[in-house]
Coordinates of C-alpha atoms and ligand atoms in Angstrom, one line a residue:
M307 CA 0.5 0.1 0.1
F308 CA 0.7 3.5 -0.5
S309 CA 3.5 5.2 1.5
Y310 CA 2.6 8.8 1.2
R311 CA 0.1 11.4 3.3
H312 CA -0.9 14.8 2.3
A313 CA -0.9 15.4 6.3
F314 CA 2.9 15.6 5.9
H315 CA 3.0 18.3 3.1
A316 CA -0.9 20.2 4.4
G317 CA -0.2 23.4 4.2
N318 CA 3.1 23.6 1.8
H319 CA 4.2 25.9 -1.0
A320 CA 2.7 23.3 -3.5
D321 CA -1.0 24.1 -1.8
V322 CA 0.1 27.1 -2.0
L323 CA -0.3 27.4 -5.3
K324 CA -2.3 24.4 -6.3
H325 CA -5.4 26.1 -3.6
S326 CA -5.2 29.1 -5.0
V327 CA -5.7 28.0 -8.8
L328 CA -8.6 25.7 -7.4
I329 CA -10.2 28.4 -5.8
A330 CA -9.9 30.9 -9.0
T331 CA -10.9 28.7 -10.9
L332 CA -13.9 27.6 -8.7
Q333 CA -14.6 31.2 -8.2
H334 CA -14.9 31.8 -12.2
L335 CA -17.4 28.7 -13.2
L336 CA -19.2 29.0 -10.2
Q337 CA -20.2 32.4 -11.3
K338 CA -23.3 30.4 -14.0
D339 CA -26.0 29.5 -13.0
A340 CA -25.9 26.2 -14.8
A341 CA -24.5 23.1 -12.2
L342 CA -21.2 22.1 -12.1
T343 CA -19.6 18.4 -11.0
V344 CA -15.7 18.8 -9.4
L345 CA -14.2 15.5 -9.8
D346 CA -11.5 15.1 -6.9
T347 CA -9.4 12.3 -8.6
H348 CA -6.7 12.2 -5.3
A349 CA -8.7 13.7 -2.4
G350 CA -6.8 12.5 1.0
A351 CA -7.6 13.0 4.1
G352 CA -10.1 16.4 3.8
L353 CA -9.1 18.4 6.3
Y354 CA -5.9 18.7 8.7
R355 CA -4.5 19.9 11.8
L356 CA -1.0 22.2 11.4
D357 CA -0.7 22.5 15.5
G358 CA -0.6 17.6 14.9
D359 CA 2.4 14.8 14.9
Y360 CA 2.5 15.0 10.8
A361 CA 2.9 18.8 10.5
A362 CA 5.2 19.6 13.2
T363 CA 7.9 16.2 11.9
S364 CA 8.1 18.0 8.0
G365 CA 7.4 21.6 9.1
E366 CA 6.8 22.7 6.1
A367 CA 3.3 24.2 6.6
A368 CA 6.0 27.0 8.7
D369 CA 7.3 27.9 4.9
G370 CA 3.8 28.1 2.6
I371 CA 0.8 29.3 5.1
Q372 CA 2.1 30.3 8.2
R373 CA 4.2 33.0 6.1
L374 CA 0.9 34.0 4.5
V375 CA -1.1 34.6 7.1
S376 CA 1.8 36.1 10.0
P377 CA 1.8 39.8 11.1
A378 CA 4.9 39.6 9.0
A379 CA 3.0 38.8 5.9
P380 CA 2.3 42.0 3.2
T381 CA -1.1 43.5 4.1
T382 CA -2.1 44.0 0.8
L383 CA -2.1 40.3 -1.1
A384 CA -2.4 40.1 -5.1
P385 CA -6.5 39.4 -5.2
A386 CA -6.0 35.7 -5.5
L387 CA -3.7 35.0 -2.7
Q388 CA -5.9 36.5 -0.9
D389 CA -8.9 34.3 -1.3
Y390 CA -7.1 31.5 -1.0
V391 CA -6.2 33.1 3.1
D392 CA -9.4 34.3 3.7
M393 CA -10.6 30.2 2.0
V394 CA -7.8 28.8 4.8
R395 CA -8.6 31.8 7.9
A396 CA -12.1 29.9 7.3
F397 CA -11.5 27.1 8.7
N398 CA -10.3 28.9 12.0
Q399 CA -10.4 30.2 15.5
G400 CA -8.4 32.9 16.3
P401 CA -5.5 34.6 14.6
T402 CA -3.6 31.4 15.3
T403 CA -3.8 29.2 11.6
R404 CA -4.4 24.6 13.4
V405 CA -6.3 23.9 10.1
Y406 CA -5.8 23.7 7.3
P407 CA -8.6 22.4 4.8
G408 CA -7.0 20.1 2.1
S409 CA -9.5 20.3 -1.3
P410 CA -11.9 19.1 -0.9
F411 CA -13.0 20.6 2.1
I412 CA -12.3 24.1 0.1
A413 CA -14.2 22.6 -2.7
Q414 CA -17.2 22.1 -0.8
R415 CA -17.4 25.4 1.3
L416 CA -18.2 27.1 -2.2
L417 CA -20.4 24.6 -4.2
R418 CA -23.7 26.2 -4.5
A419 CA -27.3 23.0 -3.3
Q420 CA -27.7 22.0 -7.5
D421 CA -22.5 21.7 -7.8
R422 CA -21.9 18.3 -7.0
L423 CA -18.7 16.7 -5.9
K424 CA -16.5 12.6 -5.6
L425 CA -13.7 12.8 -3.9
F426 CA -12.0 10.1 -4.9
E427 CA -9.1 8.5 -2.8
L428 CA -7.8 5.5 -2.3
H429 CA -5.7 4.9 0.7
P430 CA -8.3 3.5 3.0
T431 CA -7.2 5.1 6.6
D432 CA -7.9 9.0 4.7
A433 CA -10.9 7.1 2.5
R434 CA -11.8 6.9 6.5
A435 CA -10.5 10.0 7.6
L436 CA -12.3 12.0 4.9
A437 CA -15.5 9.8 5.6
G438 CA -15.7 10.9 8.6
N439 CA -14.8 14.4 7.2
I440 CA -17.9 15.2 5.5
A441 CA -19.7 12.8 7.2
Q442 CA -19.7 16.2 9.6
L443 CA -20.8 18.7 6.5
E444 CA -24.0 16.6 6.5
A445 CA -23.2 17.7 2.6
G446 CA -26.5 14.6 1.6
R447 CA -25.8 13.9 -1.7
Q448 CA -24.5 17.1 -2.4
V449 CA -21.2 14.9 -2.1
A450 CA -19.9 10.8 -2.2
V451 CA -16.7 9.7 -0.7
L452 CA -15.6 7.4 -3.3
T453 CA -12.4 4.6 -1.8
E454 CA -11.3 3.8 -5.5
D455 CA -9.2 4.4 -8.3
G456 CA -9.6 7.6 -9.4
F457 CA -7.9 7.8 -12.9
E458 CA -10.1 5.5 -13.4
G459 CA -13.9 6.3 -11.1
I460 CA -13.6 9.6 -12.9
R461 CA -15.2 8.0 -15.9
K462 CA -18.4 7.2 -16.0
F463 CA -19.5 10.4 -14.3
L464 CA -18.1 11.6 -17.5
P465 CA -19.8 13.7 -19.7
P466 CA -21.5 15.1 -15.8
P467 CA -25.1 16.0 -15.7
A468 CA -25.3 19.9 -17.0
R469 CA -22.1 19.3 -19.6
R470 CA -19.7 21.0 -16.6
A471 CA -17.3 19.9 -14.8
L472 CA -14.1 20.6 -13.5
V473 CA -11.6 17.3 -12.3
L474 CA -9.1 18.5 -10.2
C475 CA -5.6 15.8 -10.2
D476 CA -3.0 16.0 -7.7
P477 CA -1.7 12.5 -7.2
S478 CA 0.6 11.5 -5.1
Y479 CA 3.3 10.4 -7.4
E480 CA 4.4 7.9 -4.9
I481 CA 4.6 5.0 -7.9
K482 CA 6.6 6.1 -10.7
S483 CA 3.1 4.8 -13.6
D484 CA 1.2 7.9 -12.3
Y485 CA 2.6 10.2 -14.4
G486 CA 1.3 8.1 -17.6
R487 CA -1.6 7.2 -15.8
V488 CA -1.5 11.1 -15.5
Q489 CA -1.5 11.9 -19.6
D490 CA -3.6 8.7 -19.7
M491 CA -6.7 9.9 -17.5
L492 CA -6.3 13.1 -19.8
Q493 CA -6.9 12.1 -23.7
D494 CA -9.6 10.1 -22.7
G495 CA -10.9 12.8 -20.2
L496 CA -11.2 15.3 -23.3
K497 CA -12.6 12.3 -25.9
R498 CA -15.2 11.2 -22.9
F499 CA -15.9 15.2 -22.8
A500 CA -14.3 18.1 -24.6
T501 CA -15.5 21.1 -22.9
G502 CA -14.7 20.4 -18.8
V503 CA -11.7 22.3 -17.6
C504 CA -8.6 19.7 -16.1
A505 CA -6.3 21.0 -13.7
V506 CA -2.9 18.9 -13.7
W507 CA -0.9 19.3 -9.7
Y508 CA 2.7 17.9 -10.4
P509 CA 6.1 18.2 -8.7
L510 CA 9.3 19.3 -10.2
I511 CA 12.3 16.8 -9.6
A512 CA 14.7 15.2 -10.6
R513 CA 13.3 12.8 -12.9
P514 CA 12.7 12.1 -16.1
E515 CA 9.1 11.8 -15.8
A516 CA 8.8 14.7 -14.2
H517 CA 10.0 17.2 -16.4
D518 CA 8.3 15.0 -19.2
L519 CA 4.9 16.1 -18.0
P520 CA 4.0 19.0 -18.3
R521 CA 5.9 18.9 -22.1
R522 CA 3.3 15.4 -23.1
L523 CA 0.1 17.2 -21.3
K524 CA 1.0 21.1 -23.3
T525 CA 1.6 18.4 -27.4
L526 CA -1.8 16.1 -25.5
A527 CA -4.1 19.7 -25.3
Q528 CA -2.6 21.0 -28.5
K529 CA -3.0 17.9 -31.1
A530 CA -7.1 17.8 -28.9
G531 CA -6.9 22.3 -29.9
K532 CA -7.2 22.7 -25.8
P533 CA -6.5 25.7 -24.5
W534 CA -4.1 25.3 -21.4
L535 CA -2.9 26.8 -18.8
H536 CA 1.6 26.3 -17.2
A537 CA 2.1 27.7 -13.8
T538 CA 5.5 27.1 -12.0
L539 CA 6.3 27.7 -8.2
T540 CA 9.3 27.7 -6.8
V541 CA 11.3 27.8 -3.7
K542 CA 14.9 27.2 -3.6
G543 CA 17.5 26.3 -6.1
G544 CA 19.0 22.3 -6.9
K545 CA 16.1 19.4 -6.9
A546 CA 14.7 17.0 -4.3
A547 CA 15.6 13.6 -5.8
P548 CA 12.7 11.2 -5.9
A549 CA 12.7 10.0 -2.1
A550 CA 10.5 7.1 -0.2
G551 CA 8.1 5.1 2.0
A552 CA 9.0 7.5 4.5
D553 CA 11.7 9.4 3.9
R554 CA 9.8 11.1 2.1
Q555 CA 7.8 12.4 4.8
R556 CA 10.4 14.0 6.4
R557 CA 12.1 15.1 3.9
P558 CA 10.6 18.3 3.2
G559 CA 12.8 18.9 -0.4
L560 CA 10.5 19.9 -2.6
P561 CA 12.2 22.6 -3.8
A562 CA 8.4 22.8 -6.8
S563 CA 6.3 22.4 -7.7
G564 CA 3.7 23.4 -11.1
M565 CA 0.5 23.5 -12.4
F566 CA -0.7 22.5 -15.9
L567 CA -5.2 23.0 -16.6
V568 CA -6.8 22.0 -19.7
N569 CA -9.6 24.4 -20.8
P570 CA -8.8 27.4 -18.3
P571 CA -11.3 30.1 -17.1
Y572 CA -10.1 33.3 -19.7
T573 CA -9.8 35.4 -16.5
L574 CA -6.9 32.9 -14.4
E575 CA -3.7 33.7 -16.5
P576 CA -4.1 37.4 -15.1
A577 CA -5.0 36.0 -12.0
L578 CA -2.3 33.9 -11.6
R579 CA 0.6 36.9 -13.5
E580 CA -0.6 39.4 -10.4
A581 CA 0.2 36.3 -8.2
L582 CA 2.7 34.0 -8.5
P583 CA 5.1 36.7 -8.7
Q584 CA 3.8 37.3 -5.0
M585 CA 4.0 33.6 -3.9
A586 CA 7.5 33.7 -5.6
E587 CA 8.7 36.1 -3.4
L588 CA 6.7 35.6 0.1
L589 CA 7.8 31.9 -0.5
A590 CA 11.0 32.4 -1.0
Q591 CA 14.1 30.1 0.9
D592 CA 16.4 31.1 -1.2
R593 CA 18.0 33.7 -4.1
H594 CA 16.8 30.4 -6.0
A595 CA 12.7 30.8 -5.7
A596 CA 11.1 32.3 -8.6
W597 CA 7.6 30.8 -10.4
S598 CA 6.2 30.9 -14.4
L599 CA 3.2 30.9 -16.0
E600 CA 3.0 30.1 -20.4
G601 CA -0.6 29.6 -21.8
G602 CA -1.6 28.2 -25.5
G603 CA -4.2 27.8 -27.7
S604 CA -6.6 30.2 -26.4
Ligands
SAM1684 N1 -5.7 16.4 -3.2 C1 -5.6 16.2 -1.7 C2 -5.5 18.3 -1.6 O1 -5.1 18.6 -2.4 O2 -4.9 19.0 -0.3 C3 -3.9 16.4 -1.4 C4 -4.4 14.8 -2.0 S1 -2.0 13.8 -2.0 C5 -1.1 14.6 -2.6 C6 -3.1 13.3 -2.6 C7 -3.4 11.4 -2.3 O3 -3.7 10.9 -3.4 C8 -3.3 10.6 -0.8 O4 -4.1 10.8 -0.3 C9 -3.2 8.7 -1.4 O5 -3.6 8.2 -0.3 C10 -4.3 9.0 -2.5 N2 -4.4 8.2 -4.0 C11 -2.7 7.6 -4.8 N3 -3.3 6.3 -5.1 C12 -4.7 7.3 -5.7 C13 -5.5 6.9 -6.2 N4 -5.1 6.0 -7.5 N5 -7.3 7.2 -6.8 C14 -7.0 7.6 -5.6 N6 -6.9 8.6 -4.6 C15 -5.0 7.8 -4.7

C-alpha cells in the first residue's frame, strides 16, 4: 500500500499554488447558474491539523501557509492569494492557523446546492478520515466519497449531467506509473467531455517523468485543439531526488511544483500573473525562488 500521507505536506508551498489555482478556477466556474460537477481524483483526508504530529514532523506548513498568515505578511496581497488566505482563515477561529482545508473542503465550501463533488481516495486510512470529515458537513447527496482509483473512477461521471465539470488531478506520484496515468486520464477525459476543465498538479523533481509531464500534457492539449495554461512555483534551488516511503515524509525537499490546466477559465491567466510573483517572493527559501506562466491555444 502507499506510504504517502498528505498530512505531512498540508499547507506547504505546493498546496499554496494548487489551492490558489483551485479557488480562482472555481470562483469563475461558479458564476454560471448551471450545475457544476467537481471530480477530485486524489482527495486525501480533507482536513489537516497544523499543530499535530504529522505537520510538526515535516514543518512544511511553516514555509507555506504560515508565512502568508503571519503578522509579517504584507497587508495587500494579490486577489487570488488573498482569496486563498481568506479560505484557510475561514476554517480557523482566532489568529492562529491550526486547521488546514484540503481540496475537498475548499471545493465544498464554494459549491452551491445544485453542484456535485465526487471525492476519490484509495488509502484506507485517509479514505476513512475523509468520509468522517465529510459526514460532519451533512452535505447529503452533494458530496460522495469513493474509495476507488481516481484515474479510473472519474470515467463514469464524464460527461456530467449539466455538461460542466472541473477535474482536479493531484496524485502523490509515489509510483512512477502515475505520470503516464495522468496523461492517459486527460486523453480519455477529453474524448469523453472535450469542454471540461482539468487541473493537474505535479512535482518538479529530478525525475525525467516529472519534467516530461507538462511537455506531454501541452502536446496533448494542442493536438486536441484545447487552450492550456501552465504555472510553476519554485521556492528554492536544487532538485529534490525522489524519495520513497517514510523518507518522503521527513524530507522537506520539494523545491518546486507546477499546475497544468486544460480549458482554463480566461480569468486565471491574469490572476496568476499577479499572484505568482508574490507567492515566489513570500515563499522564497533562497535566491533561486522563481515562477513561470505560459499558456496557449485560446
Ligand atoms: N488533493 C488533496 C488536497 O489538495 O488536499 C491532496 C491529495 S494527496 C497529494 C494524494 C492522495 O491520493 C493521497 O491521499 C493518496 O493516498 C491518494 N491516492 C494515491 N493513489 C490514488 C489513486 N490511484 N486513486 C485515488 N487516490 C489515490
